[in-house]
PDB file of C-alpha atoms and ligand atoms in Angstrom:
ATOM      1  CA  MET A   1     -27.023 -88.833  14.270  1.00  0.00           C
ATOM      2  CA  THR A   2     -30.499 -87.254  14.650  1.00  0.00           C
ATOM      3  CA  PRO A   3     -33.251 -89.009  16.478  1.00  0.00           C
ATOM      4  CA  ALA A   4     -35.098 -89.228  12.981  1.00  0.00           C
ATOM      5  CA  THR A   5     -32.064 -90.916  11.416  1.00  0.00           C
ATOM      6  CA  PHE A   6     -31.988 -93.381  14.500  1.00  0.00           C
ATOM      7  CA  THR A   7     -35.543 -94.244  14.013  1.00  0.00           C
ATOM      8  CA  PHE A   8     -35.099 -94.642  10.233  1.00  0.00           C
ATOM      9  CA  LEU A   9     -32.087 -96.845  10.207  1.00  0.00           C
ATOM     10  CA  THR A  10     -33.269 -99.029  13.061  1.00  0.00           C
ATOM     11  CA  GLY A  11     -36.630 -99.323  11.297  1.00  0.00           C
ATOM     12  CA  ILE A  12     -34.932-100.961   8.401  1.00  0.00           C
ATOM     13  CA  VAL A  13     -33.169-103.504  10.519  1.00  0.00           C
ATOM     14  CA  ARG A  14     -36.175-104.514  12.441  1.00  0.00           C
ATOM     15  CA  ALA A  15     -38.285-104.756   9.091  1.00  0.00           C
ATOM     16  CA  ARG A  16     -35.494-106.878   7.465  1.00  0.00           C
ATOM     17  CA  SER A  17     -34.183-109.094  10.448  1.00  0.00           C
ATOM     18  CA  GLY A  18     -36.674-108.712  13.143  1.00  0.00           C
ATOM     19  CA  GLY A  19     -33.854-107.185  15.328  1.00  0.00           C
ATOM     20  CA  VAL A  20     -35.028-104.394  17.812  1.00  0.00           C
ATOM     21  CA  ILE A  21     -32.423-101.801  18.537  1.00  0.00           C
ATOM     22  CA  GLY A  22     -33.032 -99.991  21.753  1.00  0.00           C
ATOM     23  CA  ALA A  23     -32.785 -96.113  22.003  1.00  0.00           C
ATOM     24  CA  ASP A  24     -29.690 -96.599  24.254  1.00  0.00           C
ATOM     25  CA  GLN A  25     -27.882 -98.389  21.533  1.00  0.00           C
ATOM     26  CA  GLY A  26     -27.042 -95.431  19.377  1.00  0.00           C
ATOM     27  CA  TYR A  27     -23.317 -96.038  19.906  1.00  0.00           C
ATOM     28  CA  MET A  28     -23.614 -99.590  18.351  1.00  0.00           C
ATOM     29  CA  LEU A  29     -24.723 -97.924  15.007  1.00  0.00           C
ATOM     30  CA  GLU A  30     -21.903 -95.476  15.239  1.00  0.00           C
ATOM     31  CA  THR A  31     -19.159 -98.163  15.782  1.00  0.00           C
ATOM     32  CA  ARG A  32     -20.593-101.124  13.680  1.00  0.00           C
ATOM     33  CA  LEU A  33     -21.454 -98.882  10.727  1.00  0.00           C
ATOM     34  CA  THR A  34     -18.128 -96.903  10.393  1.00  0.00           C
ATOM     35  CA  PRO A  35     -16.570 -99.337   7.893  1.00  0.00           C
ATOM     36  CA  LEU A  36     -19.781 -99.089   5.855  1.00  0.00           C
ATOM     37  CA  LEU A  37     -19.547 -95.293   5.918  1.00  0.00           C
ATOM     38  CA  LYS A  38     -15.964 -95.571   4.722  1.00  0.00           C
ATOM     39  CA  ARG A  39     -16.716 -97.950   1.929  1.00  0.00           C
ATOM     40  CA  GLU A  40     -19.714 -95.873   0.644  1.00  0.00           C
ATOM     41  CA  ASN A  41     -17.820 -92.653   1.115  1.00  0.00           C
ATOM     42  CA  LEU A  42     -20.377 -91.176   3.429  1.00  0.00           C
ATOM     43  CA  PRO A  43     -19.575 -88.629   6.022  1.00  0.00           C
ATOM     44  CA  SER A  44     -22.298 -89.581   8.599  1.00  0.00           C
ATOM     45  CA  LEU A  45     -25.101 -91.872   9.625  1.00  0.00           C
ATOM     46  CA  ASP A  46     -27.529 -89.063   8.452  1.00  0.00           C
ATOM     47  CA  ALA A  47     -25.948 -89.198   5.149  1.00  0.00           C
ATOM     48  CA  LEU A  48     -26.412 -92.957   5.173  1.00  0.00           C
ATOM     49  CA  ALA A  49     -30.009 -92.455   6.022  1.00  0.00           C
ATOM     50  CA  GLU A  50     -30.398 -89.874   3.123  1.00  0.00           C
ATOM     51  CA  ARG A  51     -28.619 -92.485   0.806  1.00  0.00           C
ATOM     52  CA  LEU A  52     -31.095 -95.248   1.878  1.00  0.00           C
ATOM     53  CA  LYS A  53     -34.108 -93.160   0.976  1.00  0.00           C
ATOM     54  CA  GLN A  54     -32.880 -93.313  -2.751  1.00  0.00           C
ATOM     55  CA  PRO A  55     -34.247 -96.227  -5.061  1.00  0.00           C
ATOM     56  CA  ARG A  56     -32.035 -99.217  -5.770  1.00  0.00           C
ATOM     57  CA  THR A  57     -30.398 -99.215  -2.379  1.00  0.00           C
ATOM     58  CA  GLU A  58     -31.659-102.750  -1.465  1.00  0.00           C
ATOM     59  CA  ALA A  59     -27.904-104.264  -1.201  1.00  0.00           C
ATOM     60  CA  LEU A  60     -26.914-101.311   1.073  1.00  0.00           C
ATOM     61  CA  ALA A  61     -29.751-101.701   3.473  1.00  0.00           C
ATOM     62  CA  GLN A  62     -28.938-105.513   3.599  1.00  0.00           C
ATOM     63  CA  ASP A  63     -25.320-104.771   4.233  1.00  0.00           C
ATOM     64  CA  MET A  64     -26.306-102.448   7.069  1.00  0.00           C
ATOM     65  CA  THR A  65     -28.699-104.896   8.638  1.00  0.00           C
ATOM     66  CA  GLU A  66     -25.998-107.721   8.537  1.00  0.00           C
ATOM     67  CA  LEU A  67     -23.496-105.434  10.215  1.00  0.00           C
ATOM     68  CA  LEU A  68     -25.951-104.810  13.107  1.00  0.00           C
ATOM     69  CA  THR A  69     -26.512-108.444  13.919  1.00  0.00           C
ATOM     70  CA  THR A  70     -24.958-109.784  16.972  1.00  0.00           C
ATOM     71  CA  ASN A  71     -22.997-112.990  16.199  1.00  0.00           C
ATOM     72  CA  GLU A  72     -21.633-114.169  19.491  1.00  0.00           C
ATOM     73  CA  SER A  73     -21.281-118.084  19.596  1.00  0.00           C
ATOM     74  CA  SER A  74     -19.185-120.693  21.242  1.00  0.00           C
ATOM     75  CA  PHE A  75     -18.822-124.554  21.149  1.00  0.00           C
ATOM     76  CA  PHE A  76     -21.237-126.445  23.385  1.00  0.00           C
ATOM     77  CA  ARG A  77     -22.787-123.052  24.666  1.00  0.00           C
ATOM     78  CA  ASP A  78     -24.412-123.450  27.954  1.00  0.00           C
ATOM     79  CA  GLY A  79     -23.682-127.212  27.976  1.00  0.00           C
ATOM     80  CA  LYS A  80     -27.209-128.274  29.071  1.00  0.00           C
ATOM     81  CA  PRO A  81     -28.930-128.296  25.597  1.00  0.00           C
ATOM     82  CA  PHE A  82     -26.154-130.719  24.256  1.00  0.00           C
ATOM     83  CA  GLU A  83     -26.473-132.991  27.260  1.00  0.00           C
ATOM     84  CA  HIS A  84     -30.172-133.256  26.680  1.00  0.00           C
ATOM     85  CA  LEU A  85     -29.571-133.927  22.966  1.00  0.00           C
ATOM     86  CA  ARG A  86     -26.966-136.771  23.920  1.00  0.00           C
ATOM     87  CA  GLY A  87     -29.882-138.469  25.544  1.00  0.00           C
ATOM     88  CA  LEU A  88     -32.405-137.877  22.863  1.00  0.00           C
ATOM     89  CA  ILE A  89     -30.391-139.002  19.618  1.00  0.00           C
ATOM     90  CA  PRO A  90     -30.238-142.749  20.706  1.00  0.00           C
ATOM     91  CA  LYS A  91     -34.061-142.498  21.308  1.00  0.00           C
ATOM     92  CA  LEU A  92     -34.776-140.956  17.939  1.00  0.00           C
ATOM     93  CA  HIS A  93     -32.475-143.410  16.223  1.00  0.00           C
ATOM     94  CA  ALA A  94     -34.475-146.203  17.943  1.00  0.00           C
ATOM     95  CA  ALA A  95     -37.881-144.792  16.830  1.00  0.00           C
ATOM     96  CA  ARG A  96     -36.827-144.282  13.180  1.00  0.00           C
ATOM     97  CA  PRO A  97     -36.727-146.857  10.415  1.00  0.00           C
ATOM     98  CA  PRO A  98     -33.037-148.002   9.379  1.00  0.00           C
ATOM     99  CA  GLY A  99     -31.677-145.696   6.654  1.00  0.00           C
ATOM    100  CA  GLN A 100     -33.981-142.639   7.554  1.00  0.00           C
ATOM    101  CA  LYS A 101     -32.093-139.494   7.899  1.00  0.00           C
ATOM    102  CA  ILE A 102     -32.303-137.658  11.123  1.00  0.00           C
ATOM    103  CA  ARG A 103     -32.303-133.850  10.344  1.00  0.00           C
ATOM    104  CA  ILE A 104     -31.015-131.359  12.692  1.00  0.00           C
ATOM    105  CA  TRP A 105     -31.401-127.495  12.126  1.00  0.00           C
ATOM    106  CA  SER A 106     -29.131-124.998  13.626  1.00  0.00           C
ATOM    107  CA  ALA A 107     -31.173-121.880  12.867  1.00  0.00           C
ATOM    108  CA  ALA A 108     -29.236-118.651  13.396  1.00  0.00           C
ATOM    109  CA  CYS A 109     -26.135-120.720  13.475  1.00  0.00           C
ATOM    110  CA  SER A 110     -23.574-117.652  13.335  1.00  0.00           C
ATOM    111  CA  THR A 111     -20.076-118.841  12.677  1.00  0.00           C
ATOM    112  CA  GLY A 112     -21.023-122.484  13.017  1.00  0.00           C
ATOM    113  CA  GLN A 113     -19.838-123.618  16.651  1.00  0.00           C
ATOM    114  CA  GLU A 114     -23.364-124.855  17.302  1.00  0.00           C
ATOM    115  CA  ALA A 115     -23.540-127.006  14.259  1.00  0.00           C
ATOM    116  CA  TYR A 116     -20.130-128.357  14.704  1.00  0.00           C
ATOM    117  CA  SER A 117     -20.611-129.102  18.384  1.00  0.00           C
ATOM    118  CA  ILE A 118     -23.618-131.255  17.328  1.00  0.00           C
ATOM    119  CA  SER A 119     -21.454-133.076  14.837  1.00  0.00           C
ATOM    120  CA  ILE A 120     -18.938-133.729  17.501  1.00  0.00           C
ATOM    121  CA  LEU A 121     -21.562-135.022  19.898  1.00  0.00           C
ATOM    122  CA  LEU A 122     -22.957-137.198  17.100  1.00  0.00           C
ATOM    123  CA  ALA A 123     -19.266-138.669  16.454  1.00  0.00           C
ATOM    124  CA  GLU A 124     -18.894-139.384  20.109  1.00  0.00           C
ATOM    125  CA  LEU A 125     -22.291-141.131  20.240  1.00  0.00           C
ATOM    126  CA  ALA A 126     -21.477-143.287  17.292  1.00  0.00           C
ATOM    127  CA  GLU A 127     -18.180-144.231  18.785  1.00  0.00           C
ATOM    128  CA  ALA A 128     -19.940-145.369  21.840  1.00  0.00           C
ATOM    129  CA  ASP A 129     -22.665-147.111  20.196  1.00  0.00           C
ATOM    130  CA  PRO A 130     -21.659-148.672  16.748  1.00  0.00           C
ATOM    131  CA  GLY A 131     -25.347-149.153  15.880  1.00  0.00           C
ATOM    132  CA  LEU A 132     -25.436-145.453  15.317  1.00  0.00           C
ATOM    133  CA  LYS A 133     -22.799-145.398  12.618  1.00  0.00           C
ATOM    134  CA  THR A 134     -25.123-146.621  10.178  1.00  0.00           C
ATOM    135  CA  ARG A 135     -27.701-143.792  10.778  1.00  0.00           C
ATOM    136  CA  PRO A 136     -27.441-140.894   8.339  1.00  0.00           C
ATOM    137  CA  PHE A 137     -27.542-137.506   9.814  1.00  0.00           C
ATOM    138  CA  GLU A 138     -27.901-134.094   8.300  1.00  0.00           C
ATOM    139  CA  ILE A 139     -26.994-130.794  10.140  1.00  0.00           C
ATOM    140  CA  PHE A 140     -28.298-127.832   8.446  1.00  0.00           C
ATOM    141  CA  GLY A 141     -26.905-124.324   9.644  1.00  0.00           C
ATOM    142  CA  THR A 142     -28.680-121.425   8.497  1.00  0.00           C
ATOM    143  CA  ASP A 143     -28.163-117.472   9.292  1.00  0.00           C
ATOM    144  CA  ILE A 144     -29.163-114.131   7.819  1.00  0.00           C
ATOM    145  CA  THR A 145     -25.450-112.887   7.822  1.00  0.00           C
ATOM    146  CA  THR A 146     -23.264-113.719   4.824  1.00  0.00           C
ATOM    147  CA  ALA A 147     -20.017-113.053   6.487  1.00  0.00           C
ATOM    148  CA  VAL A 148     -20.761-115.566   9.546  1.00  0.00           C
ATOM    149  CA  LEU A 149     -22.001-118.060   7.055  1.00  0.00           C
ATOM    150  CA  ASP A 150     -18.687-117.905   5.178  1.00  0.00           C
ATOM    151  CA  ARG A 151     -16.838-118.524   8.268  1.00  0.00           C
ATOM    152  CA  ALA A 152     -19.175-121.441   9.232  1.00  0.00           C
ATOM    153  CA  ARG A 153     -18.440-123.083   5.769  1.00  0.00           C
ATOM    154  CA  ALA A 154     -14.699-122.680   6.316  1.00  0.00           C
ATOM    155  CA  GLY A 155     -14.848-124.628   9.689  1.00  0.00           C
ATOM    156  CA  VAL A 156     -11.598-122.665  10.817  1.00  0.00           C
ATOM    157  CA  PHE A 157     -11.616-121.141  14.396  1.00  0.00           C
ATOM    158  CA  THR A 158      -8.984-119.024  16.341  1.00  0.00           C
ATOM    159  CA  GLN A 159      -7.350-120.183  19.544  1.00  0.00           C
ATOM    160  CA  PHE A 160      -9.560-117.966  21.589  1.00  0.00           C
ATOM    161  CA  GLU A 161     -12.675-119.415  19.919  1.00  0.00           C
ATOM    162  CA  VAL A 162     -11.801-123.069  20.559  1.00  0.00           C
ATOM    163  CA  GLN A 163     -10.807-122.304  24.089  1.00  0.00           C
ATOM    164  CA  ARG A 164     -14.359-121.233  24.821  1.00  0.00           C
ATOM    165  CA  GLY A 165     -16.220-124.532  25.293  1.00  0.00           C
ATOM    166  CA  LEU A 166     -13.994-127.264  23.894  1.00  0.00           C
ATOM    167  CA  PRO A 167     -12.315-129.680  26.154  1.00  0.00           C
ATOM    168  CA  ILE A 168      -8.519-130.001  25.121  1.00  0.00           C
ATOM    169  CA  ARG A 169      -9.010-133.733  24.230  1.00  0.00           C
ATOM    170  CA  THR A 170     -11.945-132.891  21.928  1.00  0.00           C
ATOM    171  CA  LEU A 171      -9.900-130.086  20.340  1.00  0.00           C
ATOM    172  CA  MET A 172      -6.828-132.306  19.688  1.00  0.00           C
ATOM    173  CA  LYS A 173      -9.109-135.327  18.428  1.00  0.00           C
ATOM    174  CA  ARG A 174     -11.623-133.385  16.220  1.00  0.00           C
ATOM    175  CA  PHE A 175      -9.551-130.622  14.823  1.00  0.00           C
ATOM    176  CA  THR A 176      -6.226-130.049  12.822  1.00  0.00           C
ATOM    177  CA  GLN A 177      -3.910-127.167  13.534  1.00  0.00           C
ATOM    178  CA  GLU A 178      -3.189-124.831  10.656  1.00  0.00           C
ATOM    179  CA  GLU A 179      -1.097-121.858  11.028  1.00  0.00           C
ATOM    180  CA  GLY A 180      -2.130-120.985  14.662  1.00  0.00           C
ATOM    181  CA  ARG A 181      -5.880-121.688  13.788  1.00  0.00           C
ATOM    182  CA  TRP A 182      -7.965-124.987  14.176  1.00  0.00           C
ATOM    183  CA  ARG A 183     -10.009-126.685  11.256  1.00  0.00           C
ATOM    184  CA  ILE A 184     -12.665-129.048  12.071  1.00  0.00           C
ATOM    185  CA  LYS A 185     -11.944-132.394  10.635  1.00  0.00           C
ATOM    186  CA  PRO A 186     -13.548-133.197   7.300  1.00  0.00           C
ATOM    187  CA  GLU A 187     -15.574-136.324   8.576  1.00  0.00           C
ATOM    188  CA  LEU A 188     -17.253-133.771  11.052  1.00  0.00           C
ATOM    189  CA  SER A 189     -17.896-131.182   8.469  1.00  0.00           C
ATOM    190  CA  ALA A 190     -19.222-133.627   5.813  1.00  0.00           C
ATOM    191  CA  ILE A 191     -22.769-133.746   7.401  1.00  0.00           C
ATOM    192  CA  CYS A 192     -22.942-130.099   7.927  1.00  0.00           C
ATOM    193  CA  ARG A 193     -24.437-127.715   5.323  1.00  0.00           C
ATOM    194  CA  PHE A 194     -24.846-123.884   5.586  1.00  0.00           C
ATOM    195  CA  GLU A 195     -27.298-121.730   3.826  1.00  0.00           C
ATOM    196  CA  LYS A 196     -28.428-118.169   3.931  1.00  0.00           C
ATOM    197  CA  LEU A 197     -31.820-117.884   5.457  1.00  0.00           C
ATOM    198  CA  ASN A 198     -34.025-115.324   7.114  1.00  0.00           C
ATOM    199  CA  LEU A 199     -36.079-116.485   9.851  1.00  0.00           C
ATOM    200  CA  LEU A 200     -38.724-113.868   9.125  1.00  0.00           C
ATOM    201  CA  GLY A 201     -39.298-115.459   5.673  1.00  0.00           C
ATOM    202  CA  ASP A 202     -41.393-118.335   4.580  1.00  0.00           C
ATOM    203  CA  LEU A 203     -39.928-121.578   5.969  1.00  0.00           C
ATOM    204  CA  ARG A 204     -42.318-124.164   4.596  1.00  0.00           C
ATOM    205  CA  GLY A 205     -39.828-125.366   2.043  1.00  0.00           C
ATOM    206  CA  LEU A 206     -37.257-126.545   4.531  1.00  0.00           C
ATOM    207  CA  GLY A 207     -38.933-130.013   5.132  1.00  0.00           C
ATOM    208  CA  ARG A 208     -39.283-131.617   8.553  1.00  0.00           C
ATOM    209  CA  PHE A 209     -36.650-131.793  11.243  1.00  0.00           C
ATOM    210  CA  ASP A 210     -36.082-133.923  14.272  1.00  0.00           C
ATOM    211  CA  VAL A 211     -34.028-131.575  16.346  1.00  0.00           C
ATOM    212  CA  ILE A 212     -33.971-127.706  15.963  1.00  0.00           C
ATOM    213  CA  PHE A 213     -31.655-125.402  17.931  1.00  0.00           C
ATOM    214  CA  CYS A 214     -32.880-121.919  17.610  1.00  0.00           C
ATOM    215  CA  ARG A 215     -30.794-120.102  20.232  1.00  0.00           C
ATOM    216  CA  ASN A 216     -29.920-116.747  21.153  1.00  0.00           C
ATOM    217  CA  VAL A 217     -31.684-115.096  18.299  1.00  0.00           C
ATOM    218  CA  LEU A 218     -35.250-114.646  19.429  1.00  0.00           C
ATOM    219  CA  ILE A 219     -33.980-112.368  22.234  1.00  0.00           C
ATOM    220  CA  TYR A 220     -33.650-109.624  19.544  1.00  0.00           C
ATOM    221  CA  PHE A 221     -37.233-109.898  18.371  1.00  0.00           C
ATOM    222  CA  ASP A 222     -40.401-108.328  19.574  1.00  0.00           C
ATOM    223  CA  VAL A 223     -43.138-110.784  20.765  1.00  0.00           C
ATOM    224  CA  PRO A 224     -45.371-110.846  17.719  1.00  0.00           C
ATOM    225  CA  THR A 225     -42.061-111.655  15.687  1.00  0.00           C
ATOM    226  CA  LYS A 226     -41.129-114.485  18.044  1.00  0.00           C
ATOM    227  CA  ALA A 227     -44.442-115.821  17.982  1.00  0.00           C
ATOM    228  CA  ARG A 228     -44.483-115.753  14.126  1.00  0.00           C
ATOM    229  CA  VAL A 229     -41.051-117.447  13.876  1.00  0.00           C
ATOM    230  CA  LEU A 230     -41.779-120.138  16.674  1.00  0.00           C
ATOM    231  CA  GLU A 231     -45.137-121.027  15.001  1.00  0.00           C
ATOM    232  CA  GLN A 232     -43.360-121.709  11.607  1.00  0.00           C
ATOM    233  CA  ILE A 233     -40.720-123.660  13.435  1.00  0.00           C
ATOM    234  CA  ALA A 234     -43.194-125.801  15.377  1.00  0.00           C
ATOM    235  CA  ALA A 235     -44.819-126.623  11.910  1.00  0.00           C
ATOM    236  CA  LEU A 236     -41.609-128.033  10.690  1.00  0.00           C
ATOM    237  CA  MET A 237     -40.940-130.474  13.720  1.00  0.00           C
ATOM    238  CA  THR A 238     -41.582-134.216  13.516  1.00  0.00           C
ATOM    239  CA  PRO A 239     -44.082-134.988  16.276  1.00  0.00           C
ATOM    240  CA  ASP A 240     -41.221-136.333  18.624  1.00  0.00           C
ATOM    241  CA  ALA A 241     -38.693-133.562  17.585  1.00  0.00           C
ATOM    242  CA  ALA A 242     -37.115-131.376  20.317  1.00  0.00           C
ATOM    243  CA  LEU A 243     -36.542-127.514  19.864  1.00  0.00           C
ATOM    244  CA  TYR A 244     -33.763-125.977  21.916  1.00  0.00           C
ATOM    245  CA  LEU A 245     -34.062-122.226  22.861  1.00  0.00           C
ATOM    246  CA  GLY A 246     -31.376-120.137  24.475  1.00  0.00           C
ATOM    247  CA  ALA A 247     -31.010-119.923  28.292  1.00  0.00           C
ATOM    248  CA  ALA A 248     -32.673-116.578  28.226  1.00  0.00           C
ATOM    249  CA  GLU A 249     -35.502-117.398  25.765  1.00  0.00           C
ATOM    250  CA  THR A 250     -38.984-119.052  26.376  1.00  0.00           C
ATOM    251  CA  ALA A 251     -41.883-119.930  24.169  1.00  0.00           C
ATOM    252  CA  ILE A 252     -44.300-119.707  27.314  1.00  0.00           C
ATOM    253  CA  GLY A 253     -46.703-116.894  26.901  1.00  0.00           C
ATOM    254  CA  VAL A 254     -45.525-116.351  23.316  1.00  0.00           C
ATOM    255  CA  THR A 255     -47.152-119.250  21.324  1.00  0.00           C
ATOM    256  CA  ARG A 256     -49.385-122.321  22.083  1.00  0.00           C
ATOM    257  CA  ALA A 257     -47.659-124.193  19.299  1.00  0.00           C
ATOM    258  CA  LEU A 258     -44.988-125.501  21.458  1.00  0.00           C
ATOM    259  CA  VAL A 259     -44.885-127.243  24.743  1.00  0.00           C
ATOM    260  CA  PRO A 260     -42.077-127.547  27.128  1.00  0.00           C
ATOM    261  CA  LEU A 261     -40.731-130.934  27.856  1.00  0.00           C
ATOM    262  CA  PRO A 262     -41.337-132.028  31.292  1.00  0.00           C
ATOM    263  CA  GLY A 263     -38.731-130.823  33.742  1.00  0.00           C
ATOM    264  CA  GLU A 264     -36.842-128.688  30.920  1.00  0.00           C
ATOM    265  CA  ARG A 265     -36.892-124.979  30.679  1.00  0.00           C
ATOM    266  CA  ALA A 266     -35.621-124.479  27.314  1.00  0.00           C
ATOM    267  CA  VAL A 267     -36.551-127.604  25.343  1.00  0.00           C
ATOM    268  CA  TYR A 268     -39.961-127.827  23.530  1.00  0.00           C
ATOM    269  CA  GLY A 269     -41.928-130.229  21.350  1.00  0.00           C
ATOM    270  CA  PRO A 270     -44.619-129.237  19.078  1.00  0.00           C
ATOM    271  CA  ALA A 271     -48.131-129.024  20.455  1.00  0.00           C
ATOM    272  CA  THR A 272     -49.500-131.939  18.279  1.00  0.00           C
ATOM    273  CA  GLY A 273     -51.948-133.514  20.586  1.00  0.00           C
ATOM    274  CA  GLN A 274     -49.630-136.622  20.757  1.00  0.00           C
ATOM    275  CA  GLU A 275     -47.553-135.308  23.628  1.00  0.00           C
ATOM    276  CA  PRO A 276     -48.140-138.536  25.843  1.00  0.00           C
ATOM    277  CA  GLY A 277     -46.281-140.679  23.348  1.00  0.00           C
ATOM    278  CA  ARG A 278     -43.426-138.228  23.087  1.00  0.00           C
ATOM    279  CA  LEU A 279     -39.775-139.361  23.380  1.00  0.00           C
ATOM    280  CA  ARG A 280     -38.153-138.170  26.433  1.00  0.00           C
ATOM    281  CA  ALA A 281     -34.456-137.695  26.803  1.00  0.00           C
TER     282      ALA A 281
HETATM  283  C1  LIG B   1     -25.996-114.470  18.967  1.00  0.00           C
HETATM  284  S1  LIG B   1     -26.070-115.418  17.493  1.00  0.00           S
HETATM  285  C2  LIG B   1     -26.507-117.047  17.977  1.00  0.00           C
HETATM  286  C3  LIG B   1     -25.641-118.082  17.446  1.00  0.00           C
HETATM  287  C4  LIG B   1     -25.922-119.444  17.982  1.00  0.00           C
HETATM  288  N1  LIG B   1     -27.338-119.887  17.743  1.00  0.00           N
HETATM  289  C5  LIG B   1     -25.621-119.498  19.430  1.00  0.00           C
HETATM  290  O1  LIG B   1     -26.410-119.536  20.293  1.00  0.00           O
HETATM  291  O2  LIG B   1     -24.395-119.593  19.844  1.00  0.00           O
HETATM  292  C6  LIG B   1     -27.440-114.652  16.639  1.00  0.00           C
HETATM  293  C7  LIG B   1     -27.521-114.992  15.107  1.00  0.00           C
HETATM  294  O3  LIG B   1     -28.822-114.763  14.588  1.00  0.00           O
HETATM  295  C8  LIG B   1     -28.639-114.332  13.368  1.00  0.00           C
HETATM  296  N2  LIG B   1     -29.883-113.667  12.932  1.00  0.00           N
HETATM  297  C9  LIG B   1     -30.365-112.564  13.479  1.00  0.00           C
HETATM  298  N3  LIG B   1     -31.539-112.094  12.811  1.00  0.00           N
HETATM  299  C10 LIG B   1     -31.803-113.313  11.892  1.00  0.00           C
HETATM  300  C11 LIG B   1     -32.969-113.567  11.089  1.00  0.00           C
HETATM  301  N4  LIG B   1     -33.978-112.776  10.979  1.00  0.00           N
HETATM  302  N5  LIG B   1     -32.902-114.758  10.498  1.00  0.00           N
HETATM  303  C12 LIG B   1     -31.760-115.572  10.607  1.00  0.00           C
HETATM  304  N6  LIG B   1     -30.688-115.231  11.432  1.00  0.00           N
HETATM  305  C13 LIG B   1     -30.744-114.098  12.148  1.00  0.00           C
HETATM  306  C14 LIG B   1     -27.498-113.358  13.247  1.00  0.00           C
HETATM  307  O4  LIG B   1     -26.808-113.172  12.176  1.00  0.00           O
HETATM  308  C15 LIG B   1     -26.458-114.064  14.378  1.00  0.00           C
HETATM  309  O5  LIG B   1     -25.611-114.893  13.508  1.00  0.00           O
END
């Protein structure tokens, strides 16, 4: 692959998904795009670049972009955000009128482990506090990549995937085994909905959320893109909502639209001017 091809292909990915691919990641293009070259009967990445300069190659550019996203995820990833959420949900419940839906968004949900971890956590909370059983919840999972959304909707995970983060008792209670794989139980998937969505797009039509998980995706964006995405997210948060970022991500120094919750490194509220009255987990 020539340097010009590398610049051209990574430029497409950056424009479409926000993902920045470093000069040292040429190998990633070579390995991840091999199936696409085969499918398109193209001999090389240089040939792919030439094809993408032709008109009507929108779908090919999108397929390439999706193949270059990193979709790593696991159940209850990093633990801490879920423990914080466990404390926050009863407070949100107490602060909402009966019957009002609590809306939770797993932005960049990948294969669904984050959304299903939240659903499991809600089920555990409702079992401990029957008052929560009457509270409607929605978990909205979105991602830019079609293939991971198909997997999230299916709700079926390999032995390797369930071993990462799920205690055995939780696995036995919340999943059914099917031909060596594990399917999340229907009562847990019923409140989850998955849709394709690009975080670089206009997010205003999504409505307001009480909880947002946007974890391990901003790390791939440059600072202006992070700021744009975070500012759109902040505008979707209810005044007492919480935004959870990944362990290696921060909004500090990126935008003033979000404020970290006291004592928390990766949990933020919207900078509404109502901070003193905010709910604390
Ligand atoms: C590393 S995974 C994180 C999954 C999950 N949030 C977690 O922390 O385990 C990053 C996900 O972000 C998605 N993604 C990348 N760019 C995106 C964009 N512009 N809009 C929406 N999703 C995007 C990728 O497809 C990928 O599934």
